[in-house]
mmCIF file of C-alpha atoms in Angstrom:
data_model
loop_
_atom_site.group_PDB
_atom_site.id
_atom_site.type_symbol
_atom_site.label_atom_id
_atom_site.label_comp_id
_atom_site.label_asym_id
_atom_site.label_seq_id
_atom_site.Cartn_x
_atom_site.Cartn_y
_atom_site.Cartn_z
ATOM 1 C CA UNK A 1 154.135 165.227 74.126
ATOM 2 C CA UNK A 2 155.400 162.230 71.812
ATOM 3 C CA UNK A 3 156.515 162.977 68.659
ATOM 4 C CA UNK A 4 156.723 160.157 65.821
ATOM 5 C CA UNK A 5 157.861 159.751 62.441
ATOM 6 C CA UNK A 6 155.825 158.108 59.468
ATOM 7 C CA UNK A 7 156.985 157.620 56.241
ATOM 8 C CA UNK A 8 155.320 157.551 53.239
ATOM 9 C CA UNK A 9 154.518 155.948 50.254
ATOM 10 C CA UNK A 10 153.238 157.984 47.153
ATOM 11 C CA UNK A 11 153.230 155.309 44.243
ATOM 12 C CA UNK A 12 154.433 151.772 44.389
ATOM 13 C CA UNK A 13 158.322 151.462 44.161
ATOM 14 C CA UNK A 14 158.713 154.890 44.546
ATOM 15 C CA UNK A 15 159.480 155.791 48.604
ATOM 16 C CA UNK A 16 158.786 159.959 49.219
ATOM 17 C CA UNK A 17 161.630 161.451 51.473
ATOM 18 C CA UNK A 18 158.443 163.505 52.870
ATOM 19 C CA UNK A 19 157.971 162.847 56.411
ATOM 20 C CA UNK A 20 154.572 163.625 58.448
ATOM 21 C CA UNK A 21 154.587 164.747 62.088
ATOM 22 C CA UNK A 22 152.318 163.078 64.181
ATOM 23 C CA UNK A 23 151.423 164.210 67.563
ATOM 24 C CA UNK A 24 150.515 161.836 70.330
ATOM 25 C CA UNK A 25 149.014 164.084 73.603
ATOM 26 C CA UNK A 26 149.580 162.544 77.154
ATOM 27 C CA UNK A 27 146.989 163.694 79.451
ATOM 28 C CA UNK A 28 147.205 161.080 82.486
ATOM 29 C CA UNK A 29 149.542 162.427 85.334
ATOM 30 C CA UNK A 30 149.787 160.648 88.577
ATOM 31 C CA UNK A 31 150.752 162.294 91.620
ATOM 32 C CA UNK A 32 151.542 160.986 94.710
ATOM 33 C CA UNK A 33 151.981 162.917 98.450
ATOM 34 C CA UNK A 34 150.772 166.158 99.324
ATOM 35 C CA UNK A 35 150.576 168.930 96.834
ATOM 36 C CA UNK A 36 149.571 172.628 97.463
ATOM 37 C CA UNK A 37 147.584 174.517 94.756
ATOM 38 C CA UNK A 38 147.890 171.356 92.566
ATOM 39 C CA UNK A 39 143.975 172.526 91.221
ATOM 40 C CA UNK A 40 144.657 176.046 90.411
ATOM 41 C CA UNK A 41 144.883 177.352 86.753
ATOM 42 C CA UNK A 42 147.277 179.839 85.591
ATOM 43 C CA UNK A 43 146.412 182.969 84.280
ATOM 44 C CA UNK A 44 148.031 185.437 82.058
ATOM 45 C CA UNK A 45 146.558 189.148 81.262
ATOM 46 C CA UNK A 46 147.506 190.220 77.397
ATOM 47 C CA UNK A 47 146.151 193.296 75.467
ATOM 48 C CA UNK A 48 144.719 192.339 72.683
ATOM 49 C CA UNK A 49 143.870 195.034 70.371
ATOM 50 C CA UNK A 50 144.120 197.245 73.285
ATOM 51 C CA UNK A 51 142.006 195.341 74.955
ATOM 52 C CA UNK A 52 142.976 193.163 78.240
ATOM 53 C CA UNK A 53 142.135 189.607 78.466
ATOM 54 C CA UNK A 54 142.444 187.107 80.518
ATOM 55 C CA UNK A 55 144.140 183.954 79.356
ATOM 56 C CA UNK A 56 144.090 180.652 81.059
ATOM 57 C CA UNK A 57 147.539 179.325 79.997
ATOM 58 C CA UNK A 58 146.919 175.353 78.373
ATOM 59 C CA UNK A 59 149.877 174.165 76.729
ATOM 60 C CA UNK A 60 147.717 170.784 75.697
ATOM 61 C CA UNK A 61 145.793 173.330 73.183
ATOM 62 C CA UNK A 62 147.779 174.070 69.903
ATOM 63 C CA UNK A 63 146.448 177.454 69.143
ATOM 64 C CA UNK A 64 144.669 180.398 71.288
ATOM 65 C CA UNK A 65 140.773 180.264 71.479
ATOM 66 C CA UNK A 66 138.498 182.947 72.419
ATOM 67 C CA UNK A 67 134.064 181.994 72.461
ATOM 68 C CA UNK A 68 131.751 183.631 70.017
ATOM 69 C CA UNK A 69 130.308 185.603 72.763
ATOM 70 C CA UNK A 70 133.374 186.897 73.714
ATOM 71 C CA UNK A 71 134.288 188.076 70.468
ATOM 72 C CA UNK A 72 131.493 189.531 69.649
ATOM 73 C CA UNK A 73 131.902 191.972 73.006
ATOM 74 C CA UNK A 74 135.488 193.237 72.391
ATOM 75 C CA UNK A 75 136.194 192.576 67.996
ATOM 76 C CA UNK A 76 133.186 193.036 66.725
ATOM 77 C CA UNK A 77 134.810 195.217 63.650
ATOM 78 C CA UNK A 78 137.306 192.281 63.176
ATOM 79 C CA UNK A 79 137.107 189.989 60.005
ATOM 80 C CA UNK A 80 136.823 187.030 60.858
ATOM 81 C CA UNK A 81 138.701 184.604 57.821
ATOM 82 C CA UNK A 82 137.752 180.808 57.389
ATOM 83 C CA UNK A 83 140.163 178.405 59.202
ATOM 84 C CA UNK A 84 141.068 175.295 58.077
ATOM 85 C CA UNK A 85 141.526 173.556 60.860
ATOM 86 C CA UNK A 86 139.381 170.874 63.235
ATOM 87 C CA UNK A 87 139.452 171.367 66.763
ATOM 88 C CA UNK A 88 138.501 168.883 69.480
ATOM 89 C CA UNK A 89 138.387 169.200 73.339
ATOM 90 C CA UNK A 90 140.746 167.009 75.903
ATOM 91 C CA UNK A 91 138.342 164.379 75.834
ATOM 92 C CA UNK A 92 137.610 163.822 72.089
ATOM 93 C CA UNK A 93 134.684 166.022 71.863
ATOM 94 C CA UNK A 94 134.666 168.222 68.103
ATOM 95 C CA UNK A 95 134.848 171.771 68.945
ATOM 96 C CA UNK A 96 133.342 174.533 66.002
ATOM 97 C CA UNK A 97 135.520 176.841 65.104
ATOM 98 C CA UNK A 98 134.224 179.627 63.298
ATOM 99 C CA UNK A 99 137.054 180.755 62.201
ATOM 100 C CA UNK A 100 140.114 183.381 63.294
ATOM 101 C CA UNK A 101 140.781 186.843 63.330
ATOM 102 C CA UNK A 102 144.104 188.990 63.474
ATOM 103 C CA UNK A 103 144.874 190.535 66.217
ATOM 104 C CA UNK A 104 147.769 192.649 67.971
ATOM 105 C CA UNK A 105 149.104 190.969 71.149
ATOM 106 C CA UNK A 106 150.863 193.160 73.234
ATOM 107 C CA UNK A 107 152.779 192.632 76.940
ATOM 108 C CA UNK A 108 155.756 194.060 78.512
ATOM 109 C CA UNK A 109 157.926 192.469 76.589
ATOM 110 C CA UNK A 110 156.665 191.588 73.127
ATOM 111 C CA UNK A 111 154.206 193.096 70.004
ATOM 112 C CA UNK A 112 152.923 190.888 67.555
ATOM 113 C CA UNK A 113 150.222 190.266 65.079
ATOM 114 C CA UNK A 114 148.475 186.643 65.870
ATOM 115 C CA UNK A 115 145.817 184.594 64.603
ATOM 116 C CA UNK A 116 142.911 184.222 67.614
ATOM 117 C CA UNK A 117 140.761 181.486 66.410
ATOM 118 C CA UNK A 118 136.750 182.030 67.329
ATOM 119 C CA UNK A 119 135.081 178.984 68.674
ATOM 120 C CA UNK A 120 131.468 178.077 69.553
ATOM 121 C CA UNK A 121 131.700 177.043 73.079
ATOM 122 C CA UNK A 122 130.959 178.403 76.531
ATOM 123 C CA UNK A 123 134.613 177.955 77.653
ATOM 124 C CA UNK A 124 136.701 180.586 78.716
ATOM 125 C CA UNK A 125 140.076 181.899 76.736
ATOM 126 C CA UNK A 126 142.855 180.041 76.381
ATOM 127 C CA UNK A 127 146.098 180.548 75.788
ATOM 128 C CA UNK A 128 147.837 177.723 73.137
ATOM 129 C CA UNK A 129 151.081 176.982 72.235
ATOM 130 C CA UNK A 130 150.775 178.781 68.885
ATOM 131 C CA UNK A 131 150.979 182.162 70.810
ATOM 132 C CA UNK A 132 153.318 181.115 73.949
ATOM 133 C CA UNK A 133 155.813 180.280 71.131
ATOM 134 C CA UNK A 134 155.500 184.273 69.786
ATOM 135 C CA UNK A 135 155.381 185.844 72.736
ATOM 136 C CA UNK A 136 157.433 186.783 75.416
ATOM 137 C CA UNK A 137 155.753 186.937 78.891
ATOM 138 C CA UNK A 138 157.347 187.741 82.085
ATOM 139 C CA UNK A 139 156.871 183.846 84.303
ATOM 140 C CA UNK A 140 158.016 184.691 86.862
ATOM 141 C CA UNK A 141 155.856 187.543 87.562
ATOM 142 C CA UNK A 142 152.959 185.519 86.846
ATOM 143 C CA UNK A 143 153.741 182.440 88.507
ATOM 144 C CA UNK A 144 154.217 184.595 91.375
ATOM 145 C CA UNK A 145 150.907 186.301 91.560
ATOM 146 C CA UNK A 146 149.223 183.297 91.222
ATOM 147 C CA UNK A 147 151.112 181.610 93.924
ATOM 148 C CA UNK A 148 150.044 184.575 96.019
ATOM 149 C CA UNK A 149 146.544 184.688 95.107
ATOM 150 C CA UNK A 150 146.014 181.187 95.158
ATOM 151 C CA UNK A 151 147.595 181.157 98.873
ATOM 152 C CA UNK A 152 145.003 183.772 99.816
ATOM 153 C CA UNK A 153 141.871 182.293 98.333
ATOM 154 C CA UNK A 154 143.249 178.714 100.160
ATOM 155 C CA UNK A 155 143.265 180.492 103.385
ATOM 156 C CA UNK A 156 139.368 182.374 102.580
ATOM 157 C CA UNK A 157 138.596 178.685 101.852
ATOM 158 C CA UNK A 158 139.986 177.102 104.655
ATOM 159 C CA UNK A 159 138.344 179.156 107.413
ATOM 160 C CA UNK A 160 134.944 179.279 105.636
ATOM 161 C CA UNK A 161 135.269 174.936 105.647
ATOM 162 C CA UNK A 162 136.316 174.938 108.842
ATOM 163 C CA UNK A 163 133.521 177.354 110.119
ATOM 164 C CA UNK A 164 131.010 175.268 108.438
ATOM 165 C CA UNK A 165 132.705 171.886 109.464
ATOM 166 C CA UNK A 166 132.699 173.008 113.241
ATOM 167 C CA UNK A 167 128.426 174.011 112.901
ATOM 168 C CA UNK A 168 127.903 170.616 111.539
ATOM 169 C CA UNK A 169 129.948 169.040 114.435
ATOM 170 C CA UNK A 170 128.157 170.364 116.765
ATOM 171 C CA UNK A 171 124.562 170.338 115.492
ATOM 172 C CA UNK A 172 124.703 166.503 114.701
ATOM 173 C CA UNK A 173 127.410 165.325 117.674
ATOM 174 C CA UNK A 174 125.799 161.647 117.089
ATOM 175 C CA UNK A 175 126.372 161.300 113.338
ATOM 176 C CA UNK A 176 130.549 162.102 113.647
ATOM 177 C CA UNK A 177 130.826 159.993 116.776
ATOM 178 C CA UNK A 178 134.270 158.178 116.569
ATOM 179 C CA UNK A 179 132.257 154.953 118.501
ATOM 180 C CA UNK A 180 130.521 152.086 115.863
ATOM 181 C CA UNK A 181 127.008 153.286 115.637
ATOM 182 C CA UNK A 182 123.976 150.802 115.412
ATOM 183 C CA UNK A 183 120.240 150.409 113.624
ATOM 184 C CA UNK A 184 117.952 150.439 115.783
ATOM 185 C CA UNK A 185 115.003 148.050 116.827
ATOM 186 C CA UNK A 186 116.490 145.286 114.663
ATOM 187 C CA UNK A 187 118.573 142.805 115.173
ATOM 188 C CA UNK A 188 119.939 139.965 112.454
ATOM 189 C CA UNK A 189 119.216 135.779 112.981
ATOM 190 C CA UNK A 190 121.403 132.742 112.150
ATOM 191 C CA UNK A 191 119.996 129.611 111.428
ATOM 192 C CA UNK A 192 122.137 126.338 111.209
ATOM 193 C CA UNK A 193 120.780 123.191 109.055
ATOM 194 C CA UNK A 194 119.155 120.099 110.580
ATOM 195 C CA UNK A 195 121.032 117.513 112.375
ATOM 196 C CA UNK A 196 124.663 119.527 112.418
ATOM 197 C CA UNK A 197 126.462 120.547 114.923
ATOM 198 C CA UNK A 198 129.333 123.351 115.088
ATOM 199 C CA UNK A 199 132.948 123.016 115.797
ATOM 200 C CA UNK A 200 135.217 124.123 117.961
ATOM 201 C CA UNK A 201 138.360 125.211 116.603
ATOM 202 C CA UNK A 202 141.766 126.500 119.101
ATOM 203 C CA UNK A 203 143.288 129.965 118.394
ATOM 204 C CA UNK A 204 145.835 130.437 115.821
ATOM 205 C CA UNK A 205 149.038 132.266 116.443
ATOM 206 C CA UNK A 206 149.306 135.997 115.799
ATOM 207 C CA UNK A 207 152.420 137.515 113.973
ATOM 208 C CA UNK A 208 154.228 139.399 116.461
ATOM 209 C CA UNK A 209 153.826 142.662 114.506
ATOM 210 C CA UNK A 210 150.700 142.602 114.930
ATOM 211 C CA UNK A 211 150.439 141.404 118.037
ATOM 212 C CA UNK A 212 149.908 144.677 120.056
ATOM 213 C CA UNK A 213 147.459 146.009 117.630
ATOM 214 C CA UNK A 214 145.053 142.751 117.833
ATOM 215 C CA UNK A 215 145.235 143.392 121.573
ATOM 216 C CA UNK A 216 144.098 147.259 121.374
ATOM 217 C CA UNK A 217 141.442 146.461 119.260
ATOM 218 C CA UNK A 218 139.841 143.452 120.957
ATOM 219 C CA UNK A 219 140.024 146.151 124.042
ATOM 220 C CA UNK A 220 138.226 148.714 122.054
ATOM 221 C CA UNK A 221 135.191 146.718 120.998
ATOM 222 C CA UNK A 222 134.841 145.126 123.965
ATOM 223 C CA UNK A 223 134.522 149.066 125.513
ATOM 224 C CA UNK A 224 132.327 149.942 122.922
ATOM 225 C CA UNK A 225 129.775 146.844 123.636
ATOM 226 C CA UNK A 226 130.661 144.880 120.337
ATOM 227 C CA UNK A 227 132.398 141.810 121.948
ATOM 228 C CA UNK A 228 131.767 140.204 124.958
ATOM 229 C CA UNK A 229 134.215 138.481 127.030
ATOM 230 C CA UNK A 230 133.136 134.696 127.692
ATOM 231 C CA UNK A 231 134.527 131.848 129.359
ATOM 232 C CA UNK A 232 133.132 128.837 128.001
ATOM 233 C CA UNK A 233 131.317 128.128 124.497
ATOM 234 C CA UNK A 234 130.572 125.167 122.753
ATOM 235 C CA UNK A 235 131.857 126.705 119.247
ATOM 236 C CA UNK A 236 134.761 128.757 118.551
ATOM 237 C CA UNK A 237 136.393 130.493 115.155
ATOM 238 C CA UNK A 238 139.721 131.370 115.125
ATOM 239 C CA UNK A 239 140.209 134.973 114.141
ATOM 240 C CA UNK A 240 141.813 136.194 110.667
ATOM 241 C CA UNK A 241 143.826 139.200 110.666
ATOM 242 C CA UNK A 242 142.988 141.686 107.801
ATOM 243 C CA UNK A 243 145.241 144.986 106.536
ATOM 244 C CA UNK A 244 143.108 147.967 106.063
ATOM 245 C CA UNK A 245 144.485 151.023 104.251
ATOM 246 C CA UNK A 246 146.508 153.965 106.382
ATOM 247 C CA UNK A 247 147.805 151.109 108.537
ATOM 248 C CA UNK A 248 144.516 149.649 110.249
ATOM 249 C CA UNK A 249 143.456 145.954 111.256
ATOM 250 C CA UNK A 250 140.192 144.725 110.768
ATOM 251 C CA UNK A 251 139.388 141.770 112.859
ATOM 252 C CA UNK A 252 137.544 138.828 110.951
ATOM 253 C CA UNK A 253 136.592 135.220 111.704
ATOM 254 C CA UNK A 254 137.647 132.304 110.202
ATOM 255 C CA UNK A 255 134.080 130.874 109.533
ATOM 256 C CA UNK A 256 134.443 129.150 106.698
ATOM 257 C CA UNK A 257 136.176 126.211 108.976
ATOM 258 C CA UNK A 258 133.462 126.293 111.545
ATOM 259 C CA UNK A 259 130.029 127.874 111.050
ATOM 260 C CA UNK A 260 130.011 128.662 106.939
ATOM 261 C CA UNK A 261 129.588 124.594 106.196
ATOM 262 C CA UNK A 262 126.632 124.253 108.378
ATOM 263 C CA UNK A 263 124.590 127.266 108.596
ATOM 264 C CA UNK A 264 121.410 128.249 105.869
ATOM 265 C CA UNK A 265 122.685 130.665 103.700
ATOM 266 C CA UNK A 266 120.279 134.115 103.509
ATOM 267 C CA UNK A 267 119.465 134.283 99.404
ATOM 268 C CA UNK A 268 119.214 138.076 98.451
ATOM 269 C CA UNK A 269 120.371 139.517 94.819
ATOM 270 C CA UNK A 270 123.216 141.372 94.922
ATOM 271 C CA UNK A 271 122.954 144.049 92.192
ATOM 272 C CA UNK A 272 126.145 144.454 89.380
ATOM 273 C CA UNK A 273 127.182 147.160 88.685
ATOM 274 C CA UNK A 274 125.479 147.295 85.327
ATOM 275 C CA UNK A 275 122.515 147.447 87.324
ATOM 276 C CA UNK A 276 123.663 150.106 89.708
ATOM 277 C CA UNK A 277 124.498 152.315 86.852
ATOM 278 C CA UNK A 278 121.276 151.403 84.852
ATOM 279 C CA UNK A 279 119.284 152.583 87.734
ATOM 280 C CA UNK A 280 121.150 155.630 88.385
ATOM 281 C CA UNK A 281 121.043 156.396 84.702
ATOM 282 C CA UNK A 282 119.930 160.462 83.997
ATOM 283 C CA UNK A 283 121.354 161.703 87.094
ATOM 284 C CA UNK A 284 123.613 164.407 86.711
ATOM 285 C CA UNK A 285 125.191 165.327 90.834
ATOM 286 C CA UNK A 286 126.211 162.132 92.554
ATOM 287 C CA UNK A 287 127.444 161.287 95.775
ATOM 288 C CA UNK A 288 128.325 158.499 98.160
ATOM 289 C CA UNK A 289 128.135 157.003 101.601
ATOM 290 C CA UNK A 290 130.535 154.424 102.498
ATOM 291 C CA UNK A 291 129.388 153.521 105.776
ATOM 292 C CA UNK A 292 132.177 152.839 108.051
ATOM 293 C CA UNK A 293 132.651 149.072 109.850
ATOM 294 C CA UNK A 294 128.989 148.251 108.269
ATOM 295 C CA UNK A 295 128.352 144.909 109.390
ATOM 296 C CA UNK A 296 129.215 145.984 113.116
ATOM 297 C CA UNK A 297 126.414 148.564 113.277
ATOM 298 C CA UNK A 298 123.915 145.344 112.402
ATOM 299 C CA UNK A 299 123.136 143.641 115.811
ATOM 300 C CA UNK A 300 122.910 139.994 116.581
ATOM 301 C CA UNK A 301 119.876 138.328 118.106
ATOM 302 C CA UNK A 302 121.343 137.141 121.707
ATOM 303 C CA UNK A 303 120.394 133.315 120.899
ATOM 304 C CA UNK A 304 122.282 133.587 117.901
ATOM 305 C CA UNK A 305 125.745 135.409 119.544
ATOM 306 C CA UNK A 306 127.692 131.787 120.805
ATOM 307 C CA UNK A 307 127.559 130.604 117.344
ATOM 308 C CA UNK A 308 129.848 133.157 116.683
ATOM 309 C CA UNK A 309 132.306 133.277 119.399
ATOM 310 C CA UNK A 310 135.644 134.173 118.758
ATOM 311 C CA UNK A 311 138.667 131.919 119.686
ATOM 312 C CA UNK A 312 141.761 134.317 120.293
ATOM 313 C CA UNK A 313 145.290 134.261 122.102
ATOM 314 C CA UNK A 314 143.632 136.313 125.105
ATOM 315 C CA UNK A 315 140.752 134.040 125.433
ATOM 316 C CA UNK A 316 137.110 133.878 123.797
ATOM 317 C CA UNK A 317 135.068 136.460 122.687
ATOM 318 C CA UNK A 318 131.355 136.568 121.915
ATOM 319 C CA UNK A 319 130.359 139.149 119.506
ATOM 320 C CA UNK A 320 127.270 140.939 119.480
ATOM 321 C CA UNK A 321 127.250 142.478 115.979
ATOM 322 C CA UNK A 322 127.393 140.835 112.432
ATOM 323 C CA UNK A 323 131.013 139.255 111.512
ATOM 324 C CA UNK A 324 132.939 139.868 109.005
ATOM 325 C CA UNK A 325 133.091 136.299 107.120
ATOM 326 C CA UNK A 326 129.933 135.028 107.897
ATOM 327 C CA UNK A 327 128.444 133.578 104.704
ATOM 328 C CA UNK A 328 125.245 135.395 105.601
ATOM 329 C CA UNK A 329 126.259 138.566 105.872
ATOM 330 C CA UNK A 330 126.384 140.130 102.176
ATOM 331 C CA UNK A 331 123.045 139.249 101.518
ATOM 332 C CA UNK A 332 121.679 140.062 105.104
ATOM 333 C CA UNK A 333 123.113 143.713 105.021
ATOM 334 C CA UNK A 334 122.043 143.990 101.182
ATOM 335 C CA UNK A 335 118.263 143.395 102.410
ATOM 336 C CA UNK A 336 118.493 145.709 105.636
ATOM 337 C CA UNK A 337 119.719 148.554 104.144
ATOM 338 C CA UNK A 338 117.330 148.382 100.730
ATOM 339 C CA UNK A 339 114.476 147.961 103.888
ATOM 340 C CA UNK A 340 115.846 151.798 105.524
ATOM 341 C CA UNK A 341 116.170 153.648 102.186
ATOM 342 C CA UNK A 342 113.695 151.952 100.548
ATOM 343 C CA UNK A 343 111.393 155.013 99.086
ATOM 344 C CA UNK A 344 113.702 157.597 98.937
ATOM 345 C CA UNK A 345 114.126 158.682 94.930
ATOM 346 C CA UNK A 346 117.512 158.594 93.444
ATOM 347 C CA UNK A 347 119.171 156.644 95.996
ATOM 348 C CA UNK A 348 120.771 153.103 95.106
ATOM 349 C CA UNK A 349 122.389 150.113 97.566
ATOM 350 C CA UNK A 350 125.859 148.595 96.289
ATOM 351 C CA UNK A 351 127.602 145.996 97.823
ATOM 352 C CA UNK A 352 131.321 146.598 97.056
ATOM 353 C CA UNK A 353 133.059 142.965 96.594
ATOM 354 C CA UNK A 354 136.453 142.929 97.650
#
């Protein structure tokens, strides 16, 4: 929390020593590596008028809260008083208070009378700062029993995802194959304007870093079917190395300096993302598939596969999937996959520009 300073002025001339608090709340926190638990609330059991609740402690709220409904069940003979105060939520949202009640707050170490302020909201209670600055509660006693509870219920979660992971693996051994995986019964054309003709262009050096890892993965699609080893070709693209996230390569070609210039460019809309969300306006559960290597499950018609042939340090390659740089692709993909899920309610199509 940031706290500032304002002065201010009550007639002209005339400066007030007054000074008025203001409170600026911080509630973006990045963190970065692997944390355990990092989801779990903490909870803290008071008696409150003999009764025991459970707080969930939230230092961002300045007093403690309780819902009408729960109010109603355990201080009904309580009178409630008018509070003149305006609550809102984390995210700006006005929350109604009703108003508060006095109640005694009892733990191990601490009895005191404290205002419990009555809201009209479906939210559980919480425990402000108001109280937590009154009372004395034992943390480490709590901080432990949530460690240990929240260790247990990680462990009951765990082995119920990893039973249900394991059915799904073997139920659907196709859909989680590690191979590139390929729609069927179509396969994509390239056309190349009148009167050109494509070019040729030598290999390009690779940086020895990544040298060994261009190798292994020329060797991998060329096991899996997706490049084909050729000796001679009248057109040739040097390749383009591209970093992936968690260390990966993606192999690319260079077409803009061979078969970009001359070929007849597929017209499709792309939708924006205006239009994405426009469309997808009303829903209330979303999810997404990002399919992996896309254009590589899209095959090429064999007539079409030379103009793409690779021109590498090891030799040339003819693919026999969709490229990545090919001027056609974006538009190509866009129209196939609108063609599969066409019909199916709720779902949308986004090309992701990078």
């Amino acid at each position: 929390m940031c706290f500032k300073q304002k002065m201010q002025k009550k007639r002209v001339n005339q400066i007030s020593e007054d000074k008025t608090t203001l409170v600026e709340e911080l509630f973006k926190v990045e963190i970065y590596g692997e944390v355990h638990n990092i989801g779990r609330k903490i909870e803290c059991k008071l008696s409150v008028n003999n009764v025991q609740i459970s707080f969930e402690v939230d230092t961002g709220s300045p007093v403690s809260i309780i819902n009408l409904e729960d109010a109603k069940r355990n201080f009904a003979k309580s009178q409630l008083k008018e509070a003149k105060i305006q609550l809102v939520s984390y995210c700006g949202t006005p929350l109604e208070c009703l108003g508060y009640i006095w109640v005694r707050v009892a733990d191990k170490l601490s009895d005191k009378m404290l205002k419990l302020y009555i809201v009209r909201s479906d939210r559980r209670p919480l425990l402000g700062r108001e109280w937590l600055r009154e009372i004395k509660v034992d943390w480490n006693d709590i901080l432990s029993s949530e460690t240990y509870t929240a260790s247990r219920i990680n462990q009951i979660e765990d082995s119920s995802k990893t039973c249900k992971i394991e059915n799904l693996l073997k139920r659907y051994p196709n859909l989680f194959s590690k191979t590139t995986g390929k729609i069927r019964d179509l396969q994509a054309r390239l056309y190349v304007k009148p009167n050109t003709t494509t070019k040729f262009v030598k290999h390009r050096r690779v940086p020895f870093p990544l040298l060994e890892a261009v190798e292994r993965q020329l060797d991998e699609q060329v096991a899996e079917g997706l490049l084909k080893k050729v000796e001679t070709s009248e057109c040739a693209t040097p390749i383009v190395v591209v970093h992936k996230k968690g260390g990966n390569i993606r192999i690319c070609g260079d077409y803009k300096v061979t078969l970009n210039p001359v070929l007849l460019v597929d017209e499709h809309p792309l939708p924006t993302v205006d239009e994405l969300f426009s469309k997808m306006a009303g829903g209330q559960k979303f999810s997404k598939i990002d399919l992996s290597t896309a254009y590589l499950q899209l095959e090429i018609h064999p007539e079409d596969r030379h103009l793409l042939t690779l021109s590498t340090h090891k030799g040339l390659y003819e693919p026999t999937r969709m490229m990545y740089g090919i001027a056609s692709a974006p538009a190509k993909w866009q129209r196939v996959m609108e063609q599969l899920l066409s019909g199916i309610p709720g779902v949308s199509v986004f090309f992701r520009r990078y």
